[in-house]
Coordinates of C-alpha atoms and ligand atoms in Angstrom, one line a residue:
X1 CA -10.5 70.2 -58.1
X2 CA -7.9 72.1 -56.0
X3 CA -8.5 74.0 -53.2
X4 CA -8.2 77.9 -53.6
X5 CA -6.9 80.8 -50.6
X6 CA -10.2 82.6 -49.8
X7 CA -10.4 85.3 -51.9
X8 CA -10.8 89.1 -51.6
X9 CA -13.6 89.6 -53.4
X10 CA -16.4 89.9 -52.1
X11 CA -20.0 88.6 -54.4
X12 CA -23.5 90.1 -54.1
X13 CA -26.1 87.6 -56.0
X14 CA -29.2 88.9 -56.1
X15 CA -32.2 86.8 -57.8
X16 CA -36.0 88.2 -58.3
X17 CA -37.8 86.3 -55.6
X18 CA -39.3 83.6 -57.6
X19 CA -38.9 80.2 -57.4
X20 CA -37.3 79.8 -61.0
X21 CA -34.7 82.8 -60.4
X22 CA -33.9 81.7 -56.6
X23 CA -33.3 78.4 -57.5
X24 CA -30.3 78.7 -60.4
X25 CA -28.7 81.6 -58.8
X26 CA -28.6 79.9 -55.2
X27 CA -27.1 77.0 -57.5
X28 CA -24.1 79.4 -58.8
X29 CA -23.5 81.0 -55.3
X30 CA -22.7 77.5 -53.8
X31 CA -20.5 76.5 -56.9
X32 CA -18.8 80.3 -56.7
X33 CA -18.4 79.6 -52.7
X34 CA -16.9 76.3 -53.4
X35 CA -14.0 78.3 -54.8
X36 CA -13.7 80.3 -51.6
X37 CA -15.0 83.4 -53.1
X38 CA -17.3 85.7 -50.2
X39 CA -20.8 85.4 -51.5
X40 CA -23.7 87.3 -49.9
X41 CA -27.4 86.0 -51.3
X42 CA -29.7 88.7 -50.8
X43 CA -33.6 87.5 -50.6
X44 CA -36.6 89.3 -49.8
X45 CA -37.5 88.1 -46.3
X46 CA -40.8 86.2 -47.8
X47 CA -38.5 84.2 -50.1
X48 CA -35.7 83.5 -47.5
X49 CA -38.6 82.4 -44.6
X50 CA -39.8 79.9 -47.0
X51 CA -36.0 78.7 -48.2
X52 CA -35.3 78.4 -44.6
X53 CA -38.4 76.2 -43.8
X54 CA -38.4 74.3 -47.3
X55 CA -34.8 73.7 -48.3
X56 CA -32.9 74.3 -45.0
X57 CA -30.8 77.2 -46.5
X58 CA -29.7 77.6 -42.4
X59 CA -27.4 74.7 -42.7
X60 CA -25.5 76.1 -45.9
X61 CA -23.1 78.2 -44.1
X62 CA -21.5 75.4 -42.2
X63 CA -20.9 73.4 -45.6
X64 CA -19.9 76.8 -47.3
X65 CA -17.8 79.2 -45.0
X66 CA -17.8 82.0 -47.2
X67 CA -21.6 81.4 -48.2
X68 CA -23.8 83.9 -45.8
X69 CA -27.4 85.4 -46.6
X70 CA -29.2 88.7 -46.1
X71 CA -32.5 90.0 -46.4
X72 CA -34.4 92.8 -47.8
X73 CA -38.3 93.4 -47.3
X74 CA -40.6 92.9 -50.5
X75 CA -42.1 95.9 -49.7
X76 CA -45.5 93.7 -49.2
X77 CA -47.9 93.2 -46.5
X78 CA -47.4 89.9 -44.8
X79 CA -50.5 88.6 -45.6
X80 CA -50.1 89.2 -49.2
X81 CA -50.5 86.3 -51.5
X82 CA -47.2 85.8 -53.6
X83 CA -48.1 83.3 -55.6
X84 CA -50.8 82.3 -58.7
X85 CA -51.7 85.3 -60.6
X86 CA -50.1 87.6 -57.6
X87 CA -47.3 86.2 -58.4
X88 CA -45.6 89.2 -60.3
X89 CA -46.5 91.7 -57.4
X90 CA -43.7 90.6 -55.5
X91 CA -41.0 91.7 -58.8
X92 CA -42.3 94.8 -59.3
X93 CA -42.1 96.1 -56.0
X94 CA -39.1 94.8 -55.3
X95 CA -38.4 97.2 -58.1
X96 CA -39.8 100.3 -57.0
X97 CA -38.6 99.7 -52.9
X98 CA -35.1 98.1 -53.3
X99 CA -33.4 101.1 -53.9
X100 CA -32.2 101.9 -50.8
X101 CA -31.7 98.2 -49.5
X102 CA -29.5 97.4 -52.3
X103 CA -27.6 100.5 -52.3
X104 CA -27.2 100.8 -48.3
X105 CA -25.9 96.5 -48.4
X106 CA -23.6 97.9 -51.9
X107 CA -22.0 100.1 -49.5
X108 CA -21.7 99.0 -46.2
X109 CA -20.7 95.6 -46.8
X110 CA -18.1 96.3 -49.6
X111 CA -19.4 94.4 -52.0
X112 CA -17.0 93.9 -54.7
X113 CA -18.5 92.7 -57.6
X114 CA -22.8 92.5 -57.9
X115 CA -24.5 89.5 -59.5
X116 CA -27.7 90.5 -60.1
X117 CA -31.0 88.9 -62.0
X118 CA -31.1 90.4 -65.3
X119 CA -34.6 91.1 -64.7
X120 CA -33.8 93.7 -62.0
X121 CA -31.5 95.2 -64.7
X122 CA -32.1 98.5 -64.6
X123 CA -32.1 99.1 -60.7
X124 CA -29.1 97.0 -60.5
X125 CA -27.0 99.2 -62.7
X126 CA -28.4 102.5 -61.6
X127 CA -27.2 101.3 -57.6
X128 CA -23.8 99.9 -58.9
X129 CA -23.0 102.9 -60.9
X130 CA -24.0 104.8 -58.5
X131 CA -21.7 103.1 -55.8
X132 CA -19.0 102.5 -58.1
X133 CA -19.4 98.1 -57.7
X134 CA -18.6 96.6 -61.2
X135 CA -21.7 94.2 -62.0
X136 CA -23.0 91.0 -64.1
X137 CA -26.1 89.9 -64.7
X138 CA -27.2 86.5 -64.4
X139 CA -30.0 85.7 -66.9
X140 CA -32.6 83.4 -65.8
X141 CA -34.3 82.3 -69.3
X142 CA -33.0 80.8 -72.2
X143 CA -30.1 82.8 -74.1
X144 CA -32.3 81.8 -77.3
X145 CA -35.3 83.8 -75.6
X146 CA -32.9 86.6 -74.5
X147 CA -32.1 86.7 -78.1
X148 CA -35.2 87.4 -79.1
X149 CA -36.0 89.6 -76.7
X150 CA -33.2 91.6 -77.7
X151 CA -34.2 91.4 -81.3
X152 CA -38.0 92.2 -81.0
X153 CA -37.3 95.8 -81.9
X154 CA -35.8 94.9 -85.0
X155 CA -38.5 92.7 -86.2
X156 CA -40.9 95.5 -86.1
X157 CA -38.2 97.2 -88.9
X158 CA -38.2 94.6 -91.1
X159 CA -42.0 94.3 -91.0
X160 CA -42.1 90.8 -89.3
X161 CA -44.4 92.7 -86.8
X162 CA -46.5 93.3 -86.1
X163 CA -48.6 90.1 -86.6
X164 CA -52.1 91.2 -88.7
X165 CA -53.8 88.8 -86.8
X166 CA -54.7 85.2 -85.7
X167 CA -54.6 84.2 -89.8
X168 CA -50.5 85.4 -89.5
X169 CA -49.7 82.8 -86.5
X170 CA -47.9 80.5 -88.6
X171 CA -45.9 82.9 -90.4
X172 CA -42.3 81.6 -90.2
X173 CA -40.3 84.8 -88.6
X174 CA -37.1 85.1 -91.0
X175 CA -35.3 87.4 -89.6
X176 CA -34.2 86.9 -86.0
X177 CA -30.2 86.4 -86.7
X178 CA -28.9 82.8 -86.1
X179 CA -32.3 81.4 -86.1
X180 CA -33.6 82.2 -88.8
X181 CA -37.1 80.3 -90.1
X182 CA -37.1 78.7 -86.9
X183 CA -40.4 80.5 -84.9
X184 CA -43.5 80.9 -85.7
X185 CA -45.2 84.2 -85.0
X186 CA -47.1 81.9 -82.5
X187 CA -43.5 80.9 -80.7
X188 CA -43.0 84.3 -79.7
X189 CA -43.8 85.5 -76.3
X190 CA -47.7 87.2 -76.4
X191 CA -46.8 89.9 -75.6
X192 CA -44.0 90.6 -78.9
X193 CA -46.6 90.0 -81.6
X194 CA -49.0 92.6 -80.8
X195 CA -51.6 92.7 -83.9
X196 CA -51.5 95.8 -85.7
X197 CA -54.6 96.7 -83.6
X198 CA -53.2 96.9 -80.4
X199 CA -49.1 97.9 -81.4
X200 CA -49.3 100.6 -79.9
X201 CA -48.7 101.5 -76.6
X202 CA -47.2 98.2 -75.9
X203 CA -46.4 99.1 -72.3
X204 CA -45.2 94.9 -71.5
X205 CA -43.3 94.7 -74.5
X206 CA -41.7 98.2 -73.7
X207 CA -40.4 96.6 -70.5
X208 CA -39.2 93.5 -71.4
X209 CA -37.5 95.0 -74.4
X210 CA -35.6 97.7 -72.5
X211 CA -34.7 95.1 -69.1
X212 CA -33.0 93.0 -72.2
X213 CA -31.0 96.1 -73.4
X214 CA -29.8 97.2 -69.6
X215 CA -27.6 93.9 -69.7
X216 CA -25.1 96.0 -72.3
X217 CA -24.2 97.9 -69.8
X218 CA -23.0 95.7 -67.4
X219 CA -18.9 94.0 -67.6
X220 CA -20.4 90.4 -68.4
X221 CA -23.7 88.4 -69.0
X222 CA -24.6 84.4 -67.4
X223 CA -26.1 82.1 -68.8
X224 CA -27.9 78.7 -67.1
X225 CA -27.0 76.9 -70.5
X226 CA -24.2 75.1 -72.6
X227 CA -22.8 75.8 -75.6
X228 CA -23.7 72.9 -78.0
X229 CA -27.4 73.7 -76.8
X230 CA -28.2 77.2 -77.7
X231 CA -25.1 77.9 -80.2
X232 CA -27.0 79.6 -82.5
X233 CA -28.5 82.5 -80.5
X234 CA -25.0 82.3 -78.6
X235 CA -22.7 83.2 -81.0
X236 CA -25.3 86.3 -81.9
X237 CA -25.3 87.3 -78.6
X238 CA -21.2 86.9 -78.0
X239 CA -21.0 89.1 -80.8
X240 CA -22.9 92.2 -79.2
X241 CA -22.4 92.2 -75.0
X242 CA -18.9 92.0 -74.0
X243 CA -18.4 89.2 -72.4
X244 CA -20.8 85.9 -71.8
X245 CA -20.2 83.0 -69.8
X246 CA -22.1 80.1 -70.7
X247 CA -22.4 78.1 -67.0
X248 CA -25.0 75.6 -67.3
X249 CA -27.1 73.2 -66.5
X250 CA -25.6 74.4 -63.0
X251 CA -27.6 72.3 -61.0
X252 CA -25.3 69.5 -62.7
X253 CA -22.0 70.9 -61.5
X254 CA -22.8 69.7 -58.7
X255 CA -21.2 66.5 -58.7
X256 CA -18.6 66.7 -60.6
X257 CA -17.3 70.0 -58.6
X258 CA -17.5 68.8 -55.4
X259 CA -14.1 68.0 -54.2
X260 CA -13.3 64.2 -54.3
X261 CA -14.5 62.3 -51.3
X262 CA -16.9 65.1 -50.6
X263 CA -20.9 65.5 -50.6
X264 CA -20.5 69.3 -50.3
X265 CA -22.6 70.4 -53.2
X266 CA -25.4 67.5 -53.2
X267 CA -28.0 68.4 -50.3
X268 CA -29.6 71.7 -51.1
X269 CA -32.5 71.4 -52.6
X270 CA -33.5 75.4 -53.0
X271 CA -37.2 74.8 -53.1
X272 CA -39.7 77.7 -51.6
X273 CA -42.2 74.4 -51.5
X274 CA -42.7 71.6 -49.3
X275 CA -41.3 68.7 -50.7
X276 CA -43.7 65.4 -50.9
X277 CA -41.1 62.6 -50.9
X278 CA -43.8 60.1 -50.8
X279 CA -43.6 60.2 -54.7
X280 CA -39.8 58.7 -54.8
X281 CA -41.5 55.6 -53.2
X282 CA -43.9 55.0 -55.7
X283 CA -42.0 55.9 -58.7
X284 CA -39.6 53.2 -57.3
X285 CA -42.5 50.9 -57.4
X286 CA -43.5 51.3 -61.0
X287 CA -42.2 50.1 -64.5
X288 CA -38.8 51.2 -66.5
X289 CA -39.7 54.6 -68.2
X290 CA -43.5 54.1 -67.4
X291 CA -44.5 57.0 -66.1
X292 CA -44.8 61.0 -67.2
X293 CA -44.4 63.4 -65.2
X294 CA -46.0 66.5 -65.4
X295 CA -45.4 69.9 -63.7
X296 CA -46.1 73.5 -65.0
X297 CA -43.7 75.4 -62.5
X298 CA -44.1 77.5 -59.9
X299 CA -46.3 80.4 -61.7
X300 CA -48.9 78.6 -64.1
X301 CA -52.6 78.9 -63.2
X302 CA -54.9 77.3 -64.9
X303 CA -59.3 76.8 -64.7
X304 CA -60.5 73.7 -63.5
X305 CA -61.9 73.7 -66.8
X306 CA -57.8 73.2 -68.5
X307 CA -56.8 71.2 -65.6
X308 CA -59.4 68.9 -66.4
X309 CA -58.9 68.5 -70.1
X310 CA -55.5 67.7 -68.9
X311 CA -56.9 65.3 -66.2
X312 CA -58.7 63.4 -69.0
X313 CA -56.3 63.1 -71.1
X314 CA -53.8 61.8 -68.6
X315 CA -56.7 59.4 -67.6
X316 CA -57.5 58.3 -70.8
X317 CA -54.3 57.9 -72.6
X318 CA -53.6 54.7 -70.4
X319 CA -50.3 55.2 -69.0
X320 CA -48.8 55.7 -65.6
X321 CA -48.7 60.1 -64.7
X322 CA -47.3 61.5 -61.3
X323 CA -48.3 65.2 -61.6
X324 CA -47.6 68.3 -59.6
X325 CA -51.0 70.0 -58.8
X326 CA -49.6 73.3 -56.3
X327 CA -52.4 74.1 -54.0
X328 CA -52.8 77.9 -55.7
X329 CA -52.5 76.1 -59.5
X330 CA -56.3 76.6 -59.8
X331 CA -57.3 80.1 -60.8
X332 CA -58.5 82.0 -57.9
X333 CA -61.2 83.5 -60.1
X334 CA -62.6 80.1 -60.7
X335 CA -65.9 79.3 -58.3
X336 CA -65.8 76.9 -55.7
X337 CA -67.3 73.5 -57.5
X338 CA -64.6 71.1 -56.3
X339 CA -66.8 68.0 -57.3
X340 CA -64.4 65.7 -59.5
X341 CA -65.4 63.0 -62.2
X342 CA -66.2 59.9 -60.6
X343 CA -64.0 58.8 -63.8
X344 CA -61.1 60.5 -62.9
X345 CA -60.6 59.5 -59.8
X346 CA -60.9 56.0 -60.5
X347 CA -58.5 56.3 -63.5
X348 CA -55.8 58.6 -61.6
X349 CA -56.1 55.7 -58.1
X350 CA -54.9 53.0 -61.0
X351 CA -52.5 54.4 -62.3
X352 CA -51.6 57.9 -61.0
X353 CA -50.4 59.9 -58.4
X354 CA -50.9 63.8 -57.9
X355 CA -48.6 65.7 -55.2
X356 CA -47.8 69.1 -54.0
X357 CA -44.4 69.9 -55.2
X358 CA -41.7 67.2 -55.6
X359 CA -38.0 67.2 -55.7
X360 CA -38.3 68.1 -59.1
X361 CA -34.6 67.0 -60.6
X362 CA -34.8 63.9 -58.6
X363 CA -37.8 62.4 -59.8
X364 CA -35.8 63.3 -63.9
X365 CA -33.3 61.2 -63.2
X366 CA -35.3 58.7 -61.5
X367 CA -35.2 55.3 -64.3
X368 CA -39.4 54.8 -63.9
X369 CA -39.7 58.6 -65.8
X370 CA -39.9 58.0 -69.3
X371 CA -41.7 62.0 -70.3
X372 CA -41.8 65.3 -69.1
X373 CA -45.1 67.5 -69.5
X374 CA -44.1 70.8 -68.3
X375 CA -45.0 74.4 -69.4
X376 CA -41.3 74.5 -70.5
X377 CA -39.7 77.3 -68.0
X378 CA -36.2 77.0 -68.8
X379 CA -34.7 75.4 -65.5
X380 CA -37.6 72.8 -66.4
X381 CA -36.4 72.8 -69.8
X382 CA -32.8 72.2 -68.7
X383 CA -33.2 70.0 -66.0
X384 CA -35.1 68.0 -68.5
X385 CA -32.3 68.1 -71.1
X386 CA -29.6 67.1 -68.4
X387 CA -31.6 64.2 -67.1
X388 CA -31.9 62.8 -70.9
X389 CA -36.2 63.0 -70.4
X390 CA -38.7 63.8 -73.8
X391 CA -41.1 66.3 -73.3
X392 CA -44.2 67.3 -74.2
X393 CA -44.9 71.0 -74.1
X394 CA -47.6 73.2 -72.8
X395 CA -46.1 77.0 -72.9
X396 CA -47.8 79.3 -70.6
X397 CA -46.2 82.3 -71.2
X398 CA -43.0 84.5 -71.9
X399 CA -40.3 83.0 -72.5
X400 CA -42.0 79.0 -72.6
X401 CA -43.0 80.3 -76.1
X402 CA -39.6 80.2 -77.4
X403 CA -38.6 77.0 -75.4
X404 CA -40.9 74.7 -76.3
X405 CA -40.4 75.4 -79.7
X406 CA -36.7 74.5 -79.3
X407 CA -37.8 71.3 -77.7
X408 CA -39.9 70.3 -80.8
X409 CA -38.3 71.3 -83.9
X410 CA -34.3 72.2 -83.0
X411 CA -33.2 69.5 -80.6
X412 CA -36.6 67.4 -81.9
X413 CA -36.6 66.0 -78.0
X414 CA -40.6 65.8 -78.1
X415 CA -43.9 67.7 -79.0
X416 CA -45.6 71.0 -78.3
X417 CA -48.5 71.5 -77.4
X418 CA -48.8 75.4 -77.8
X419 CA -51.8 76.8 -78.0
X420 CA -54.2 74.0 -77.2
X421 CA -56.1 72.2 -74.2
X422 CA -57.8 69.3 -75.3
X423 CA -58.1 65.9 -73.9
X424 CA -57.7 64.3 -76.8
X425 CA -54.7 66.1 -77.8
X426 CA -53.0 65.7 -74.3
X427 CA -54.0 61.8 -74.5
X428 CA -52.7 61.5 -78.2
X429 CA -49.5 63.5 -77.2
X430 CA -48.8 61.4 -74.3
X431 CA -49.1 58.6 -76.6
X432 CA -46.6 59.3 -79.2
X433 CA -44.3 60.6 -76.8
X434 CA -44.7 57.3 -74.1
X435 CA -44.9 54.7 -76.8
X436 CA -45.3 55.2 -80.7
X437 CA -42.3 57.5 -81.2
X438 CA -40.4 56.6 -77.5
X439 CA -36.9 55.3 -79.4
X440 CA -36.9 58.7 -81.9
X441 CA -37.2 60.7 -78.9
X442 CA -35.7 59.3 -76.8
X443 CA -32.4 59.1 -78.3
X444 CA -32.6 62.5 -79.1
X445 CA -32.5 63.1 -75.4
X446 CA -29.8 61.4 -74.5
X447 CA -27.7 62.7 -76.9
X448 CA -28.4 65.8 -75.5
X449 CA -27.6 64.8 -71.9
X450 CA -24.4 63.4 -72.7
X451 CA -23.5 67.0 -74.3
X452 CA -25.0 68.4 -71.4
X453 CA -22.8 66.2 -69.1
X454 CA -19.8 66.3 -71.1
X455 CA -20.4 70.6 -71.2
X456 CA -20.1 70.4 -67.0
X457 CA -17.3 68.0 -66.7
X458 CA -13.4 68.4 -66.9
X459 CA -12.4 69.8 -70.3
X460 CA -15.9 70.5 -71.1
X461 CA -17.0 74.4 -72.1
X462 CA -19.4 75.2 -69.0
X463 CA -16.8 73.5 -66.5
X464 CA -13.9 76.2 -68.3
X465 CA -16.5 79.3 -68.8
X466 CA -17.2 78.6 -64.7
X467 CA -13.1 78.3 -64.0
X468 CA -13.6 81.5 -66.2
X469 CA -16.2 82.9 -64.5
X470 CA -14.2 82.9 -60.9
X471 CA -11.0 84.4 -62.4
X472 CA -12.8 87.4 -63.8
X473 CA -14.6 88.4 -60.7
X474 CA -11.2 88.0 -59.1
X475 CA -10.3 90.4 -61.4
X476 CA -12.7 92.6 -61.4
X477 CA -13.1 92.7 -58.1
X478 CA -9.7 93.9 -57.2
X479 CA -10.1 96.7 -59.6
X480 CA -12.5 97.7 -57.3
X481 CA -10.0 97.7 -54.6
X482 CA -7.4 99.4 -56.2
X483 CA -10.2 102.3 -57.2
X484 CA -13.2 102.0 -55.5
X485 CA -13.9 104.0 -51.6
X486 CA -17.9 103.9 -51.1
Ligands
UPG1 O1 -42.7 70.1 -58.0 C1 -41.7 70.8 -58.4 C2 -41.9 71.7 -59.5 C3 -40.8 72.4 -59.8 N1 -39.6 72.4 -59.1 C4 -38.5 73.2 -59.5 O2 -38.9 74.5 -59.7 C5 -38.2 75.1 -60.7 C6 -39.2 75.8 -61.6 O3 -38.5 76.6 -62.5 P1 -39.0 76.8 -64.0 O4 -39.1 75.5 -64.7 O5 -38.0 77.7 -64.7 O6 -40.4 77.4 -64.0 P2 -41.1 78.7 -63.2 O7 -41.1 78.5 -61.8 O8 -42.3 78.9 -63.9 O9 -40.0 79.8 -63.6 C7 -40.1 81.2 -63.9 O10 -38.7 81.6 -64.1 C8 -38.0 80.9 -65.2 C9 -36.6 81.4 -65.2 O11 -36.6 82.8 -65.4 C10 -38.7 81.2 -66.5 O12 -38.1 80.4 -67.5 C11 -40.2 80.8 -66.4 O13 -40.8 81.1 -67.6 C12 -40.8 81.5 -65.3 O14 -42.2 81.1 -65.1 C13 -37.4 74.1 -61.4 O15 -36.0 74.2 -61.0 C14 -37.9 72.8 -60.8 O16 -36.9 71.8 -60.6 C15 -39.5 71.5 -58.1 O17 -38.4 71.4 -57.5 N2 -40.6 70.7 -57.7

C-alpha cells in the first residue's frame, strides 16, 4: 500500500458505548488513519477508562499520528452498573445528554465529515445538519438485519404481521425483498412480530424502525460485511440509500493493510474486558479442532437455571469446551445459591476451561477450535466466518434472530438453537456440529473464509469499497471546506 500526504479532512467516529459498536468502529478508525486521514474517536468517559485499562488505547496515537481520542460523559452516575440487563441505560442517555457534547466537539474542532453509529441516527443527523458537517453512518449489525429492519413496516401491509400467535412461529415470511422464504416469523427480532394482541403501541418496534429509516438521510451507509456474504439484502439495500460501502470483516484488514514490513495494525485489541490469556496456553495444549468455544457477547444474561442446562450439556456431550462466563452473565435477579453440581465440576476440570473474557478473534483462529457456540451478534458472527469456525447458535435477541438463521440455512455453516435451552439439545448439537456432521460444516466454513479473505485482500470488493470509502470522505470533506463556516 502507498503512503498517502495527510489529508485535510478531518473524521469524527462516534460508536454507542458498547462493547460490539466500540470494537468495529475503533477497527475502521485505525484502517482510516492508516491512510493519513485526521480521525477523532469520541467515547463516553466510562467506555474510554475501560479501553485505556483493557486494550491500551493510550499507545494508539504513537502508532497512528493522525489517530487522537475525546470524551464525552454518559450522563450516568459513576457508580452506575453498565453492564447485564443495565446495559442499555448507558445508549439511551447518551441519547438524550449528547446533544450539546456532540454539537460543541462538531464545531469547535472542525470536524469535516461525522461517522456516527447508526443507532445514534437521529441525534447524529439533527447535530450535523444543524452544523452543516456532511455525515455516514456506520451500522453495527448485519446489512441482512438492517434489511429487515427497514422492511418491518412493510410486512405489516402485506399482512405477514402481525404474527396471531405462538401456533404462526414457523410461518415462512415471503415477502422481505431478496430473501424471500428465508425467515421464520420466529427469526425475526421479538420485538417485530408483535401478536395481534399486543400490535399496538409497539413503542420498541417504533424505535428501531424509525433509527433504521434516519440512515436515508445521511450521504452514505457502512457496513462490517462483504459482498459475497450478505448479497441478497445488499443489492436491496444499494437500491434504496445512496451510497453503501461494504468494508468488512474489518478486523481482517488488518494484515493485509498494514504497510509491508510493518505491525502497525496488529496490536489493538479494543476490548472494554480484561483479557485471560491463560486460555491460549491451554488451547495450545489440546487436540486439532477439539475444542468449542462458547461465548454469548458482551450483553447476554442468562439464570443459573439456562447457564446450567448449558453447563450439562457441554458436560455431557464429551468433548473439550473453553467458555466465556463474564462475571455479570448471571441474571442479577437470580438469588444467591452459588452451590454447583458436584458433576459439573468434575466434568468441566477434565475437559474444560471457563474464563472471563478472552482475546476473542484469537482463540478463532487458533487450530485446537473446531466450533463456535455464540449468541450470534454479528462481529461474533463475522469473526466466526473469517476465521473459517462452524457454529452453533443460541440468539438472545435483536438482531441474533436474523443471524443465526443465516448461519443455519443460507451459508449452512452450522445449527441453531433458537428458542430452546435444554441439555440435551445443547449436548446433541455440540455433537453433530464437533463430530457427526464436522466435514459438511466445516467445509462450508472455509469456503466462506476464503471469500471472506479474498473480499479484504488486493483486488477483492471490501479492500476497493475501503480505497472507496477514503476517497469519498476526501471528497466530501472538502466540500465542507469550500462551504462550510461553523
Ligand atoms: O471473551 C470475549 C467475548 C467477546 N469478545 C469480543 O466482543 C465482541 C462482541 O461483539 P458481538 O459478537 O457483536 O456481541 P455483543 O457484544 O452482544 O454486541 C452487541 O452489538 C452487536 C453489534 O451491533 C450486535 O450484533 C449484538 O446483537 C449486540 O448484542 C466481539 O468482537 C468479540 O470478539 C472478546 O474479545 N472476548
Amino acid at each position: 500500500m502507498k503512503p498517502r500526504q495527510t489529508s485535510s479532512a478531518h473524521v469524527l467516529i462516534f460508536p454507542c458505548p458498547a462493547q460490539g459498536h466500540v470494537n468495529s468502529m475503533l477497527n475502521l478508525a485505525q484502517l482510516l488513519a492508516l491512510r493519513n486521514l485526521h480521525i477523532t474517536f469520541l467515547n463516553t468517559e466510562h467506555v474510554h477508562n475501560r479501553l485505556t485499562r483493557f486494550a491500551d488505547i493510550e499507545s494508539l496515537p504513537a502508532r497512528y499520528p493522525t489517530l487522537r481520542f475525546k470524551t464525552i460523559p454518559d450522563g450516568l452516575p459513576e457508580e452506575h452498573s453498565r453492564s447485564g440487563e443495565r446495559s442499555m441505560e448507558p445508549f439511551h442517555s447518551v441519547k438524550v445528554h449528547g446533544k450539546p457534547f456532540l454539537r460543541d466537539i462538531l464545531v469547535k474542532e472542525k470536524v469535516t465529515c461525522l461517522v456516527a453509529d447508526g443507532f445514534f441516527g437521529k441525534l447524529a443527523n439533527e447535530m450535523a445538519e444543524e452544523v452543516g458537517v456532511p455525515s455516514i453512518h456506520f451500522r453495527t449489525i448485519s446489512s441482512s438485519c438492517f434489511w429487515t429492519y427497514f422492511w418491518t413496516p412493510y410486512l405489516f401491509e402485506s399482512n405477514e404481521l402481525p404474527i396471531k400467535g405462538e401456533e404462526d412461529m414457523d410461518r415462512i415470511i415471503t415477502t422481505l425483498p431478496g430473501m424471500e422464504n428465508l425467515l421464520r416469523c420466529r427469526d425475526l427480532p421479538s420485538f417485530c412480530r408483535p401478536t395481534r394482541a399486543d400490535a399496538e403501541p409497539i413503542i420498541l418496534l417504533d424505535t428501531i424502525v424509525s433509527e433504521t429509516h434516519q440512515t436515508l438521510r445521511p450521504r452514505a451507509v457502512i457496513f462490517n460485511t462483504f459482498d459475497d456474504l450478505e448479497d441478497p439484502a445488499l443489492s436491496q439495500i444499494g437500491r434504496r440509500f445512496p451510497t453503501v460501502f461494504t468494508v468488512g470483516p474489518l478486523h481482517q484488514h488488518r494484515e493485509s493493510r498494514a504497510p509491508s514490513g510493518s505491525n502497525t495494525m496488529r496490536s489493538s485489541n479494543n476490548s472494554i474486558w480484561e483479557e485471560d490469556t491463560s486460555c491460549m496456553a491451554w488451547l495450545n495444549s489440546q487436540p486439532l479442532r477439539s475444542v468449542i468455544y462458547v461465548s454469548f457477547g458482551s450483553l447476554t444474561t442468562m439464570s443459573r437455571e439456562t447457564l446450567l442446562e448449558f453447563w450439562y450439556g457441554l458436560v455431557n456431550s464429551k468433548r473439550r469446551f473453553l467458555w466465556v462466563v463474564r462475571s455479570d452473565m448471571i441474571d442479577a435477579r437470580e438469588g444467591k445459591d452459588e452451590s454447583i453440581p458436584g458433576e459439573l465440576v468434575e466434568g468441566t476440570k477434565e475437559r474444560g476451561l471457563m474464563v472471563g473474557w478472552v482475546p476473542q478473534v484469537e482463540v478463532l483462529a487458533h487450530k485446537s477450535v473446531g466450533a463456535f457456540m455464540s449468541h450470534c451478534g454479528w462481529n461474533s458472527t463475522i469473526e466466526s466466518v473469517a476465521a473459517g469456525v462452524p457454529m452453533i447458535c443460541w440468539p438472545y435477541f435483536a438482531d441474533q434472530q436474523v443471524n443465526s438463521r443465516l448461519v443455519s440455512e443460507y451459508w449452512k455453516v452450522g445449527l441453531d438453537m433458537k428458542d430452546v435451552c435444554d441439555r440435551k439439545v445443547v449436548e446433541d448439537m455440540v455433537n453433530d456440529v464437533m463430530l457427526n456432521r464436522k466435514q459438511e460444516f466445516l467445509e462450508s466454513a472455509e469456503k466462506l473464509a476464503v471469500l471472506a479473505l479474498k473480499s479484504v485482500s488486493e483486488g477483492g470488493s471490501s479492500y476497493a469499497n475501503l480505497d472507496r470509502l477514503v476517497e469519498f470522505i476526501e471528497l466530501i470533506s472538502q466540500e465542507r471546506l469550500c462551504t462550510g463556516t461553523s
